[in-house]
mmCIF file of C-alpha atoms and ligand atoms in Angstrom:
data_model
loop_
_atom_site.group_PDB
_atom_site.id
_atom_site.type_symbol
_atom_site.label_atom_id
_atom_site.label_comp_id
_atom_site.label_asym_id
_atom_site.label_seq_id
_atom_site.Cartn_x
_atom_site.Cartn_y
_atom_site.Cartn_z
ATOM 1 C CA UNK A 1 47.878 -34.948 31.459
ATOM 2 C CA UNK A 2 50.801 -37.840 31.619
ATOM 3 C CA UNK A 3 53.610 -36.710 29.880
ATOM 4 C CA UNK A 4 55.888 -38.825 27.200
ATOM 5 C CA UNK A 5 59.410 -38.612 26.774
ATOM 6 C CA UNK A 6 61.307 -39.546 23.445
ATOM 7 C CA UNK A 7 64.715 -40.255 23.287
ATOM 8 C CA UNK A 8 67.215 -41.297 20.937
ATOM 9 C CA UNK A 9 70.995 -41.417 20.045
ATOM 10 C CA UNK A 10 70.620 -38.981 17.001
ATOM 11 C CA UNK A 11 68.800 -35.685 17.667
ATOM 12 C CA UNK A 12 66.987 -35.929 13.888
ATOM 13 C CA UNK A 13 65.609 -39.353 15.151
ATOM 14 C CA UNK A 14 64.301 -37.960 17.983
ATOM 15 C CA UNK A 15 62.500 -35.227 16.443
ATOM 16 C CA UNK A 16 61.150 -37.761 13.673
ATOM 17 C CA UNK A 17 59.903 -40.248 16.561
ATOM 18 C CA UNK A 18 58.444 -37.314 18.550
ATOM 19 C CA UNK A 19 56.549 -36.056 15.033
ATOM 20 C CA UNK A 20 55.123 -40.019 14.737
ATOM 21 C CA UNK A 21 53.981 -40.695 18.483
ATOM 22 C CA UNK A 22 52.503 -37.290 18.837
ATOM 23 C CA UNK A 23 50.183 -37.996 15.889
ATOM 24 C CA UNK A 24 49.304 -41.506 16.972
ATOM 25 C CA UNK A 25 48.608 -40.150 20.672
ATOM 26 C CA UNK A 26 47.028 -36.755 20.372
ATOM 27 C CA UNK A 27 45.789 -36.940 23.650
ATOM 28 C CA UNK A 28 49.015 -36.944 25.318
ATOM 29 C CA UNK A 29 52.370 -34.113 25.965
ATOM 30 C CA UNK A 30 55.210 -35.567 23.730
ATOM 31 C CA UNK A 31 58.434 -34.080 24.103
ATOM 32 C CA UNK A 32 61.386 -34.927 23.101
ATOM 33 C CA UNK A 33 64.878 -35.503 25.462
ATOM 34 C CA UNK A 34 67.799 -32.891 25.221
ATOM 35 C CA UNK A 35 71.332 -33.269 26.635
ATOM 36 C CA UNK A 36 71.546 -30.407 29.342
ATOM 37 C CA UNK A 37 68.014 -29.509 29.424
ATOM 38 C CA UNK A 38 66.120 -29.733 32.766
ATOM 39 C CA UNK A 39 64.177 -33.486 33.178
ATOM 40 C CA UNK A 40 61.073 -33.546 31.567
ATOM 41 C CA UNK A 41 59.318 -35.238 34.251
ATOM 42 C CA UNK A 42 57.812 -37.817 31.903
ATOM 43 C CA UNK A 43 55.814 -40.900 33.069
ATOM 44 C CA UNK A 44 56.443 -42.552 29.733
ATOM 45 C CA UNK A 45 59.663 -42.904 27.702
ATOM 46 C CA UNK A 46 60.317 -43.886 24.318
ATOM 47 C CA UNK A 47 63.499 -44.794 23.790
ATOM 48 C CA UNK A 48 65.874 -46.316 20.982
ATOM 49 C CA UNK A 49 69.755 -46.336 22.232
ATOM 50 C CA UNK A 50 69.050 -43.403 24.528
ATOM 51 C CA UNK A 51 71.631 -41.290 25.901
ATOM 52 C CA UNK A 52 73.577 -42.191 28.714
ATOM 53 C CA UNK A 53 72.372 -39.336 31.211
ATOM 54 C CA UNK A 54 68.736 -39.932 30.188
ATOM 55 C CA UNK A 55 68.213 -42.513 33.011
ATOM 56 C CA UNK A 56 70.300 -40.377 35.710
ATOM 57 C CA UNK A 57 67.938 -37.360 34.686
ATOM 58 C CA UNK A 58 64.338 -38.880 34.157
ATOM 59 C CA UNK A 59 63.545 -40.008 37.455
ATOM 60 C CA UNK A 60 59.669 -39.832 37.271
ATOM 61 C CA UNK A 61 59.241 -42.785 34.652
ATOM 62 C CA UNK A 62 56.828 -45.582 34.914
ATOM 63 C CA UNK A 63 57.531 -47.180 31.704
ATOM 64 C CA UNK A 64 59.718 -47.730 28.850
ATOM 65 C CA UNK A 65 59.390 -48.438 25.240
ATOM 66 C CA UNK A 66 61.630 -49.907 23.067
ATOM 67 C CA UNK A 67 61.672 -48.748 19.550
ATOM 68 C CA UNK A 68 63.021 -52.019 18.183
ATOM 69 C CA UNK A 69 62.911 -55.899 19.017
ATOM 70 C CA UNK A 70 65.993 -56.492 20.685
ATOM 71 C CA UNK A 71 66.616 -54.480 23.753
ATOM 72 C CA UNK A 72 70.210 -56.223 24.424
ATOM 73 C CA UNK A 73 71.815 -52.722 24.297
ATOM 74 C CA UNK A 74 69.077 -51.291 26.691
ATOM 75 C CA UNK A 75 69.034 -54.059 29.621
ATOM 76 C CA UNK A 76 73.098 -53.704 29.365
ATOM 77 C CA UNK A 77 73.001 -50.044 30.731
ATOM 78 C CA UNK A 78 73.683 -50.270 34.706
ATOM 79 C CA UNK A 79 71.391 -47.212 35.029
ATOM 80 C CA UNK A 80 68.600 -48.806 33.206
ATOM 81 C CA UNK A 81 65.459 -48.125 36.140
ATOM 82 C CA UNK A 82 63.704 -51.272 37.331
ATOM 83 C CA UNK A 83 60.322 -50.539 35.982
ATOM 84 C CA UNK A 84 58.376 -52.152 32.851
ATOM 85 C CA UNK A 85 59.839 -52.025 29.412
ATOM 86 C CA UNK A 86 58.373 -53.519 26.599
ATOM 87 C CA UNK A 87 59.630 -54.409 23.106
ATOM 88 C CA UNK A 88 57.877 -54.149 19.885
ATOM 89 C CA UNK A 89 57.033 -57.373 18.811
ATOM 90 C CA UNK A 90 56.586 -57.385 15.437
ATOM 91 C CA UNK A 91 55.452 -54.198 14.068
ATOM 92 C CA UNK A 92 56.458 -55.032 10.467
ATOM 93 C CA UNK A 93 59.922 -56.592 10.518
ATOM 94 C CA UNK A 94 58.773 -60.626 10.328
ATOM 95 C CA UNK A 95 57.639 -59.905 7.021
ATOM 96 C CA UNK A 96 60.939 -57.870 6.071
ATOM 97 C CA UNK A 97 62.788 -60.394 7.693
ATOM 98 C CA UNK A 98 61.240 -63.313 5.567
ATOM 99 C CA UNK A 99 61.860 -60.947 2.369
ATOM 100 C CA UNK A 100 65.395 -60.519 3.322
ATOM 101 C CA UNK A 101 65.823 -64.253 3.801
ATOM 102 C CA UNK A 102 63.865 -65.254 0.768
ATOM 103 C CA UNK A 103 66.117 -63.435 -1.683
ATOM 104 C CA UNK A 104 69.315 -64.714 -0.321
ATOM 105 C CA UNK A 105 68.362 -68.101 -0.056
ATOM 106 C CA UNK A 106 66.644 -68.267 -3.686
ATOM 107 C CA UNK A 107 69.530 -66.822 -4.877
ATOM 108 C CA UNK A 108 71.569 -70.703 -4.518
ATOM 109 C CA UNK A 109 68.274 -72.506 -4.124
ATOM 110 C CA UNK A 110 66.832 -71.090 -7.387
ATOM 111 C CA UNK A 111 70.524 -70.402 -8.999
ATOM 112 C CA UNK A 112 69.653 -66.455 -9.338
ATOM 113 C CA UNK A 113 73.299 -66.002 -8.474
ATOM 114 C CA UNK A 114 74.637 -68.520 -11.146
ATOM 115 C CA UNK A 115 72.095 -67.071 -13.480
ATOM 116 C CA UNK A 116 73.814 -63.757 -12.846
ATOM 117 C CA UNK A 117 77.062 -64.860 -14.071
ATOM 118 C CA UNK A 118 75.411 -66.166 -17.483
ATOM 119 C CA UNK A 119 74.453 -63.174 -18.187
ATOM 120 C CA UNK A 120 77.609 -61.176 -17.806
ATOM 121 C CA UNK A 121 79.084 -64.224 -20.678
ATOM 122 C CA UNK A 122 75.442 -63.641 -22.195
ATOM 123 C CA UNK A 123 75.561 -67.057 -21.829
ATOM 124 C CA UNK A 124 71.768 -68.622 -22.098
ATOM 125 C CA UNK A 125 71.769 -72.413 -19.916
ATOM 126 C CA UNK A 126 68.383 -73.411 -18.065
ATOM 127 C CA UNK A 127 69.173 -74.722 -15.139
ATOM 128 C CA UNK A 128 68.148 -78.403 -13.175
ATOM 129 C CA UNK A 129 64.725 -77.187 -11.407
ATOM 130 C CA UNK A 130 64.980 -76.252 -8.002
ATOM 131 C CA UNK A 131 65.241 -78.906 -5.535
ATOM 132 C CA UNK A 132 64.422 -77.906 -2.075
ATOM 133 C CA UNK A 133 64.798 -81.035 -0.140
ATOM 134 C CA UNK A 134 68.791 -79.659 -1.142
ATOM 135 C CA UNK A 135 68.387 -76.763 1.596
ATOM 136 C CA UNK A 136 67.540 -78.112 5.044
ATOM 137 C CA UNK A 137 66.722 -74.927 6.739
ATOM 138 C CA UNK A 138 67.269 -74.419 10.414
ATOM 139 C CA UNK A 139 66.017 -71.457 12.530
ATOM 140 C CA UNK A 140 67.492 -70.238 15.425
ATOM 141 C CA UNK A 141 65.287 -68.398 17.788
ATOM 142 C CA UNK A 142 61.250 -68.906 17.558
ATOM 143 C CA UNK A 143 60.309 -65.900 18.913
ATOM 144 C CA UNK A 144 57.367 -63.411 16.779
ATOM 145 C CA UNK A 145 60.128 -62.963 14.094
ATOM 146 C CA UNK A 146 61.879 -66.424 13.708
ATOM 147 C CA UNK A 147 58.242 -68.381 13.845
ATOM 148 C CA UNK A 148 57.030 -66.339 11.072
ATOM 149 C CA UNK A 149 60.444 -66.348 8.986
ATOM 150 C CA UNK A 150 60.482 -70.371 9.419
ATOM 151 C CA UNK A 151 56.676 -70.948 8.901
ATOM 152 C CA UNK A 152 57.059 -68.785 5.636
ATOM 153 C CA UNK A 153 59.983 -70.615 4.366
ATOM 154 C CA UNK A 154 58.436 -74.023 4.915
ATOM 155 C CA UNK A 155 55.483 -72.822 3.125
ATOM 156 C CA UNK A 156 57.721 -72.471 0.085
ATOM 157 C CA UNK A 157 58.302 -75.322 0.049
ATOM 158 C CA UNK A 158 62.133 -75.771 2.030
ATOM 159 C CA UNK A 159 62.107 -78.435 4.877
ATOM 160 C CA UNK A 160 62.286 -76.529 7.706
ATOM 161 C CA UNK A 161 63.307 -76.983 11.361
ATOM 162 C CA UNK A 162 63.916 -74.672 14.404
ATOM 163 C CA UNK A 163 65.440 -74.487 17.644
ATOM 164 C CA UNK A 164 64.353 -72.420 20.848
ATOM 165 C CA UNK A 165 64.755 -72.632 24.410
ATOM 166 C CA UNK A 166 61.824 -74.399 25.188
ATOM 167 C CA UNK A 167 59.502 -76.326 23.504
ATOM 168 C CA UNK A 168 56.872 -74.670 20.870
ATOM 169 C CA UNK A 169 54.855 -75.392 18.076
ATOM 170 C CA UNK A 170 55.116 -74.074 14.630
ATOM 171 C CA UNK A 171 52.994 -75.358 11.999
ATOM 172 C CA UNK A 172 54.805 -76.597 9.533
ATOM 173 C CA UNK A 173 58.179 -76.656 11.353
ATOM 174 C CA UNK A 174 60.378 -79.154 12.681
ATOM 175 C CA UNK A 175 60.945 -78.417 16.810
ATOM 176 C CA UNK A 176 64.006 -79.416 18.393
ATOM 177 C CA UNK A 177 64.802 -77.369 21.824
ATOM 178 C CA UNK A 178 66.934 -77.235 24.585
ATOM 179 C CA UNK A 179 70.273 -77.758 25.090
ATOM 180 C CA UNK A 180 70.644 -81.512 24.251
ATOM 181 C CA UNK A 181 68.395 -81.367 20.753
ATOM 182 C CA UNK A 182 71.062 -78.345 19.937
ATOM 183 C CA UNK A 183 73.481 -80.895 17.996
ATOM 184 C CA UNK A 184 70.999 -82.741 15.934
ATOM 185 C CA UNK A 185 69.250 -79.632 15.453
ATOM 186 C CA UNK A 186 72.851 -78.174 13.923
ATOM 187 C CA UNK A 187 72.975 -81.897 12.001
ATOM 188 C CA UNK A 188 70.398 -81.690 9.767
ATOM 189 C CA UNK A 189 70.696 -77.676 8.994
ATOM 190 C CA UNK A 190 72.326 -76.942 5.844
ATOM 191 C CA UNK A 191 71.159 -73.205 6.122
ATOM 192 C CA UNK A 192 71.292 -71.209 9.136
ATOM 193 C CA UNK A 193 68.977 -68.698 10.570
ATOM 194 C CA UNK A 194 70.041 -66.764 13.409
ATOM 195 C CA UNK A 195 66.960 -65.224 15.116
ATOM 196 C CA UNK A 196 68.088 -65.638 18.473
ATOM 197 C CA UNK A 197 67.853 -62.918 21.241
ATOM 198 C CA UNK A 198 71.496 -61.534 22.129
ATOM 199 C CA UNK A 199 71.972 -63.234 26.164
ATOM 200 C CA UNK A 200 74.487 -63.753 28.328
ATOM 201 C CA UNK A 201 73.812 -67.870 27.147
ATOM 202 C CA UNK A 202 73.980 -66.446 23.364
ATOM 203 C CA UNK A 203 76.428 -64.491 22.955
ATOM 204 C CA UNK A 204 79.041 -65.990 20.965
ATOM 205 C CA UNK A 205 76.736 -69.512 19.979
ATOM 206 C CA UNK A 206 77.848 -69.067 15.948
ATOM 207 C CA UNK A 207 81.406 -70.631 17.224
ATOM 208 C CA UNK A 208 83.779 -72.885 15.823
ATOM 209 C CA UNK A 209 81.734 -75.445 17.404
ATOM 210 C CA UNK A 210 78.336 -74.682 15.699
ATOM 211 C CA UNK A 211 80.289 -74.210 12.288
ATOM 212 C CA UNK A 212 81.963 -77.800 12.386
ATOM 213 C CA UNK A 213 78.591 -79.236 13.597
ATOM 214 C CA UNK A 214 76.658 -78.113 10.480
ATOM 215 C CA UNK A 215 76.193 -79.849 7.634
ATOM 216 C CA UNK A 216 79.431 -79.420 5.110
ATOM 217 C CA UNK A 217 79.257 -76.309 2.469
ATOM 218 C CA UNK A 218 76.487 -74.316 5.444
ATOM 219 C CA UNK A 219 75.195 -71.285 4.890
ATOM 220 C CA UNK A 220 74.921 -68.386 7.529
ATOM 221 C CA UNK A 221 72.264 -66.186 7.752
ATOM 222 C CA UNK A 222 72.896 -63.847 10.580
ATOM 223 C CA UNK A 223 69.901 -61.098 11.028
ATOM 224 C CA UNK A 224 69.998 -60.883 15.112
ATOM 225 C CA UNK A 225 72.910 -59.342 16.590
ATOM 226 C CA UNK A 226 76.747 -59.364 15.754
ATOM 227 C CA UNK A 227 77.116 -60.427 19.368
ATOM 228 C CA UNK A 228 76.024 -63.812 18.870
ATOM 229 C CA UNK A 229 79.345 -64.287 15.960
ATOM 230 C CA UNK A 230 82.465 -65.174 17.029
ATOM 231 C CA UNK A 231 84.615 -63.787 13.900
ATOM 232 C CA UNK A 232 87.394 -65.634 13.784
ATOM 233 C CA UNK A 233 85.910 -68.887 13.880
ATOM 234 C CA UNK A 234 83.537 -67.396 11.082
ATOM 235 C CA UNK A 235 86.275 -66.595 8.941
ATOM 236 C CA UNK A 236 88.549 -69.522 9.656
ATOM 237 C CA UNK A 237 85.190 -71.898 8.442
ATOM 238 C CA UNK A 238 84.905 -69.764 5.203
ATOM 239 C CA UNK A 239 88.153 -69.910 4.285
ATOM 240 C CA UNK A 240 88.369 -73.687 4.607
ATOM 241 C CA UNK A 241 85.144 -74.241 3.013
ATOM 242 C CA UNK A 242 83.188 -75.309 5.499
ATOM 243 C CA UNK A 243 81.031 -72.967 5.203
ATOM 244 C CA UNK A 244 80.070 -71.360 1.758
ATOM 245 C CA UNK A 245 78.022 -68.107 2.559
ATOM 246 C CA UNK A 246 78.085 -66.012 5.206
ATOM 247 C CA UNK A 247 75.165 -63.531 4.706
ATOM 248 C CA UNK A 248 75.497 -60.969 7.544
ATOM 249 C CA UNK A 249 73.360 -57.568 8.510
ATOM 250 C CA UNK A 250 74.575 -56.915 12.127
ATOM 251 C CA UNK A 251 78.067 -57.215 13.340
ATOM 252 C CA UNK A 252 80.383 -56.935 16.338
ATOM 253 C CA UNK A 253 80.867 -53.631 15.714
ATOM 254 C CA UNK A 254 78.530 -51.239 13.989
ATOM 255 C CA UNK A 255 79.415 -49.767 11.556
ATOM 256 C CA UNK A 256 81.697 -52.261 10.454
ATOM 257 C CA UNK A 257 84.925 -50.761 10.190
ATOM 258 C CA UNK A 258 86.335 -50.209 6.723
ATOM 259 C CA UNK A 259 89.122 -52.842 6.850
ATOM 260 C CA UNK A 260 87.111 -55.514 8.124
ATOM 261 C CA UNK A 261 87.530 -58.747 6.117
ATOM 262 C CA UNK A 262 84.229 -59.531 5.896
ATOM 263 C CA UNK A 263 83.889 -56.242 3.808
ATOM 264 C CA UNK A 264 86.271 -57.822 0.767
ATOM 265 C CA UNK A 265 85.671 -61.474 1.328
ATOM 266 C CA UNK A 266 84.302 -63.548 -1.804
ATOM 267 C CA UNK A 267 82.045 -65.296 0.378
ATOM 268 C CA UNK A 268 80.613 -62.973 2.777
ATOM 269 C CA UNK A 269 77.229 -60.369 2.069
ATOM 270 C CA UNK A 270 77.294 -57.137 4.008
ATOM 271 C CA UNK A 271 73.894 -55.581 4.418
ATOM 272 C CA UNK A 272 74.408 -52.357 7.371
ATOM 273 C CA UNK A 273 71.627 -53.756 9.607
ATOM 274 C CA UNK A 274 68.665 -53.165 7.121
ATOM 275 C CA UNK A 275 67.244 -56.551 7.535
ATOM 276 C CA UNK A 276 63.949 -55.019 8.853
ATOM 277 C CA UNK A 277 63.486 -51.531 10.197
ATOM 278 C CA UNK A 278 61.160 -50.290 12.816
ATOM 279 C CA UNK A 279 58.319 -49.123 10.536
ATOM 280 C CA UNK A 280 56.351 -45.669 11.675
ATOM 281 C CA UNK A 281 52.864 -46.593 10.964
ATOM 282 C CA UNK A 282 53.225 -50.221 12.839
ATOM 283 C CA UNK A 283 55.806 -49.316 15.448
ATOM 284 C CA UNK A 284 53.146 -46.275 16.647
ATOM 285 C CA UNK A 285 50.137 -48.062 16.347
ATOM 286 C CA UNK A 286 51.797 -51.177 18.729
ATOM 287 C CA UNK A 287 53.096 -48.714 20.931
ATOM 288 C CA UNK A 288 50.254 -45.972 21.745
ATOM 289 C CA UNK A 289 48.274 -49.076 22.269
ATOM 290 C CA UNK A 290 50.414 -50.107 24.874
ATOM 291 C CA UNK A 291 50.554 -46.736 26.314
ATOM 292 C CA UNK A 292 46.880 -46.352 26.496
ATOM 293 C CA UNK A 293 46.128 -49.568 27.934
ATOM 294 C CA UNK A 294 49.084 -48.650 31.011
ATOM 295 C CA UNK A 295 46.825 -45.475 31.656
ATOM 296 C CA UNK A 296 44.215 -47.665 31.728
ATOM 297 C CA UNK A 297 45.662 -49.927 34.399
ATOM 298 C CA UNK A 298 46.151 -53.062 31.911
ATOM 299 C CA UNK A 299 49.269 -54.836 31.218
ATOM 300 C CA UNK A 300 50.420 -54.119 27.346
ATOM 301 C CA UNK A 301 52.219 -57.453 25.511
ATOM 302 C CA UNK A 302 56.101 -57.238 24.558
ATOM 303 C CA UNK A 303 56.590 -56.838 28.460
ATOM 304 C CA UNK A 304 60.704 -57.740 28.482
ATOM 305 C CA UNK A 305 61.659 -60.347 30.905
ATOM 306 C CA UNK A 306 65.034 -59.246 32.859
ATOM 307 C CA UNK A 307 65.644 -62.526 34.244
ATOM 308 C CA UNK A 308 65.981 -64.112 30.543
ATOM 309 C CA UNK A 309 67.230 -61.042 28.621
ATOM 310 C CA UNK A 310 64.234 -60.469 25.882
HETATM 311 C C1 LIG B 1 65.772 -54.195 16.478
HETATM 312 C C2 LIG B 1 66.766 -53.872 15.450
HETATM 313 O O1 LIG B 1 66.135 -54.743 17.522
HETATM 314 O O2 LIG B 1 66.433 -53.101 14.535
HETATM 315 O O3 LIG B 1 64.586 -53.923 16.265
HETATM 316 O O4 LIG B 1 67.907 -54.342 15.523
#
């Protein structure tokens, strides 16, 4: 019988992963991966910030999976074995993603936030009705998560555009891609998305350039990596007022240290990287499907591409 291996950064998580996949693949040896214990000889791994012996020590592997979407932190460890890993690809988080969204943007776009303030002053003032032709939306990234968060946000009614790569299609969704649409892309964005996979051509893209190229009194939405932020140029376009919102779940460092600025600043929301979380149910049912169609000799989806990154 092919043997799995779990393995996490937190012992608990491991044992709570190990608990899940066992359940969804009864057919299979689950174990779970301990510091100074002997290899496990596993053909399968599945893996969230593993260790950093894990690779030296589990030599047998055919396979990896990656309990999350982005696998930035995975394809950055120089022992990482060149064999298949694959990501999950939705497994639940679009839809958290588009909640999380939702309620920050309604928040200005619906004046839930003003409305807020009333009532401290019990203060009772309807205000105009929403006008959503007022919050140009832009998406960064149209991968699983960023289609669905921009094809859910146009449905609401906000006029919606997004960026990628390469060309796509989104229904409902204004494409711009490449390199030279990025500008006119940034142009007509009054709120930005940033669903982009963290790459060596990524990293750092929410610059002082991006901010000035917005249009004036932006918001930022950041719910990919902190990577992708340059923080200085952030703050410096926050405290000018170039930018009016900066709502942020992931950051250059995790957790964000307690004297951060962003922690205290009037115009910056702090989530700690809750924007979507790997849900059980979804996250085992996408990935003993993939398993069982490897022993099968097929090819699973959410296969990672090194060459690209994600
Ligand atoms: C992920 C995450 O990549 O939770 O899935 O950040």
């Amino acid at each position: 019988m092919s043997r799995i291996v779990v393995a996490t950064s937190k012992p608990e998580a491991t044992r709570h992963w190990l608990s899940v996949m066992q359940a969804a693949l009864p057919e299979f040896e689950i174990v779970g991966w301990e510091p100074g214990e002997p290899a496990t000889g596993a053909r399968y791994a599945i893996v969230w910030a593993p260790p950093k012996d894990f690779f030296d020590q589990e030599k047998n592997l055919e396979a990896l999976f990656n309990l999350g979407a982005g696998v930035d932190a995975l394809i950055a460890l120089p022992n990482l074995p060149d064999i298949p890993l694959f990501r999950l690809q939705d497994a639940g988080m679009a839809a958290q993603m588009t909640e999380y969204v939702v309620h920050h943007l309604a928040s200005l776009s619906r004046g839930f936030s003003t409305y807020a303030q009333q009532q401290r002053q019990s203060h009772w003032e309807q205000l105009s009705p929403p006008n959503y032709a007022n919050w140009p939306v832009g998406v960064m990234g149209l991968g699983k998560l960023g289609s669905h968060v921009a094809q859910e946000l146009a449905k609401l009614g906000y006029p919606v555009a997004g960026w990628a790569r390469s060309h796509r299609q989104v229904d409902g969704v204004e494409i711009f891609h490449g390199a030279a649409q990025f500008e006119k892309f940034l142009s007509r964005s009054r709120v930005l998305i940033n669903l982009l996979p963290l790459t060596d051509d990524t990293r750092g893209i929410i610059n002082h350039e991006l901010l000035a190229s917005l249009m004036p009194d932006s918001v930022i939405i950041n719910i990919a990596r902190g990577g992708h932020v340059v923080d200085d140029d952030l703050l410096k376009a926050l405290n000018s007022g170039r930018i009016q919102l900066a709502v942020l779940d992931v950051f250059n460092q995790e957790p964000l240290p307690a004297e951060h600025p962003y922690w205290s600043h009037p115009k910056v929301r702090v989530t700690p990287h809750v924007a979507a979380v790997t849900l059980d149910d979804q996250a085992a049912v996408q990935i003993s499907r993939g398993i069982r169609s490897l022993a099968q000799g097929q090819m699973p989806g959410g296969l990672v591409r090194r060459d690209i990154g994600y």
